[in-house]
Amino acid sequence: DAGITQSPRYKITETGRQVTLMCHQTWSHSYMFWYRQDLGHGLRLIYYSAAADITDKGEVPDGYVVSRSKTENFPLTLESATRSQTSVYFCASSEGIRGFFGPGTRLTVL
Amino acid sequence: SQQGEEDPQALSIQEGENATMNCSYKTSINNLQWYRQNSGRGLVHLILIRSNEREKHSGRLRVTLDTSKKSSSLLITASRAADTASYFCATANFGNEKLTFGTGTRLTIIP
């Protein structure tokens, strides 16, 4: 099926561990985004990418790393997870302004 | 910081009534979009209004934009139980497709 997928959908990890959240889109959209959603904050942009090998920081990039070697994939890595990174993470893609969102990954850092 | 702020934070109405949500933003924009999020799901695009437009309709949705006040409103007419969700406004600036979201309005439709 065409669309945008995220994996895993749920993840529990411990403080200090490295975690990678995967995002894959089938449309070949140029832009891809990572957001985190926390109660009271809405969605906050972590990183975004305008094309393969082009990434840029969003509003809350600290503690996260991204890469985009292929247009369709945009993984997000938490290098050393902290409890404050417990959140729901959404990946999105865009081609022509409108955003398409994945189903989200619920990450719990113990 | 958030670009958009929705008002109210939560809204409960009877089925069949109209629901109005407001969004204020801080900087000049290229367009403003509204998204819906059902519980536990990702966001779904509802409607987009460009900075040179004042009003737009899509089915039971009506969006207005007042760039002088940096505000927008989303009206859902003849609400249904299935409209129960959180609604977010998002703004895009000129020159890039980065979307900045507000904090959302949680809408509950009472059957």
Short mmCIF file of C-alpha atoms in Angstrom, two decimals, chain A:
data_model
loop_
_atom_site.label_atom_id
_atom_site.label_comp_id
_atom_site.label_asym_id
_atom_site.label_seq_id
_atom_site.Cartn_x
_atom_site.Cartn_y
_atom_site.Cartn_z
CA ASP A 1 0.00 0.00 0.00
CA ALA A 2 1.20 3.48 -0.77
CA GLY A 3 1.66 5.82 2.14
CA ILE A 4 3.90 6.62 5.02
CA THR A 5 4.81 4.02 7.60
CA GLN A 6 6.62 4.13 10.90
CA SER A 7 8.30 1.40 12.89
CA PRO A 8 8.18 0.33 15.55
CA ARG A 9 4.74 1.54 16.62
CA TYR A 10 5.61 1.09 20.29
CA LYS A 11 8.98 1.05 21.98
CA ILE A 12 10.12 0.86 25.57
CA THR A 13 13.76 1.53 26.28
CA GLU A 14 16.02 2.51 29.11
CA THR A 15 17.86 5.72 29.81
CA GLY A 16 21.14 5.89 27.95
CA ARG A 17 20.26 3.44 25.21
CA GLN A 18 20.36 4.31 21.54
CA VAL A 19 17.04 4.06 19.74
CA THR A 20 16.24 4.43 16.05
CA LEU A 21 12.77 5.17 14.79
CA MET A 22 12.14 4.35 11.17
CA CYS A 23 10.05 6.22 8.64
CA HIS A 24 9.32 5.17 5.07
CA GLN A 25 7.22 6.87 2.40
CA THR A 26 6.21 5.52 -0.98
CA TRP A 27 5.35 8.78 -2.76
CA SER A 28 8.90 10.09 -3.35
CA HIS A 29 7.97 13.33 -1.64
CA SER A 30 10.89 15.72 -1.35
CA TYR A 31 10.21 16.91 2.17
CA MET A 32 10.13 14.73 5.26
CA PHE A 33 9.68 15.74 8.88
CA TRP A 34 9.93 14.40 12.40
CA TYR A 35 7.65 15.79 15.09
CA ARG A 36 7.14 14.90 18.70
CA GLN A 37 3.79 15.30 20.39
CA ASP A 38 3.52 15.95 24.09
CA LEU A 39 0.51 16.93 26.15
CA GLY A 40 0.24 20.69 26.31
CA HIS A 41 2.79 21.29 23.56
CA GLY A 42 1.06 20.11 20.44
CA LEU A 43 3.48 18.99 17.75
CA ARG A 44 7.01 20.28 17.80
CA LEU A 45 9.37 19.90 14.88
CA ILE A 46 12.57 17.99 15.62
CA TYR A 47 14.26 17.78 12.22
CA TYR A 48 13.27 18.03 8.63
CA SER A 49 14.73 17.21 5.25
CA ALA A 50 14.18 18.95 1.93
CA ALA A 51 15.74 16.13 -0.13
CA ALA A 52 18.14 13.22 0.15
CA ASP A 53 21.29 14.26 1.98
CA ILE A 54 19.77 17.60 3.05
CA THR A 55 18.60 17.89 6.63
CA ASP A 56 18.00 20.79 8.98
CA LYS A 57 17.13 21.36 12.60
CA GLY A 58 13.67 22.15 13.79
CA GLU A 59 12.48 23.56 17.08
CA VAL A 60 13.71 20.79 19.42
CA PRO A 61 16.69 18.96 17.82
CA ASP A 62 18.88 18.36 20.87
CA GLY A 63 19.51 14.68 21.57
CA TYR A 64 18.37 13.56 18.13
CA VAL A 65 20.18 12.66 14.92
CA VAL A 66 18.71 12.14 11.47
CA SER A 67 19.95 10.97 8.12
CA ARG A 68 18.45 10.74 4.68
CA SER A 69 20.52 8.70 2.30
CA LYS A 70 17.45 7.74 0.26
CA THR A 71 14.44 9.87 -0.60
CA GLU A 72 11.98 7.37 0.85
CA ASN A 73 13.58 6.83 4.26
CA PHE A 74 14.12 9.26 7.12
CA PRO A 75 15.28 7.54 10.32
CA LEU A 76 15.43 9.35 13.63
CA THR A 77 18.00 8.27 16.20
CA LEU A 78 18.07 9.08 19.87
CA GLU A 79 21.75 8.73 20.63
CA SER A 80 21.38 8.35 24.40
CA ALA A 81 17.73 8.26 25.39
CA THR A 82 16.50 10.35 28.31
CA ARG A 83 13.18 10.27 30.16
CA SER A 84 12.30 13.66 28.69
CA GLN A 85 12.26 12.01 25.28
CA THR A 86 9.27 9.89 26.25
CA SER A 87 6.74 11.02 23.68
CA VAL A 88 4.79 10.13 20.59
CA TYR A 89 6.84 10.65 17.45
CA PHE A 90 5.28 11.42 14.09
CA CYS A 91 6.94 11.28 10.74
CA ALA A 92 5.45 13.25 7.86
CA SER A 93 6.14 13.89 4.20
CA SER A 94 5.15 16.70 1.90
CA GLU A 95 5.21 17.53 -1.77
CA GLY A 96 3.40 20.74 -2.61
CA ILE A 97 2.67 22.00 0.89
CA ARG A 98 0.16 19.51 2.28
CA GLY A 99 1.51 17.17 4.95
CA PHE A 100 0.95 13.42 5.13
CA PHE A 101 1.49 11.83 8.50
CA GLY A 102 2.46 8.39 9.64
CA PRO A 103 0.61 6.61 12.45
CA GLY A 104 3.18 7.53 15.07
CA THR A 105 5.61 5.73 17.37
CA ARG A 106 4.94 5.78 21.09
CA LEU A 107 8.30 5.78 22.84
CA THR A 108 8.72 5.28 26.56
CA VAL A 109 12.10 5.84 28.17
CA LEU A 110 12.39 4.29 31.63
#
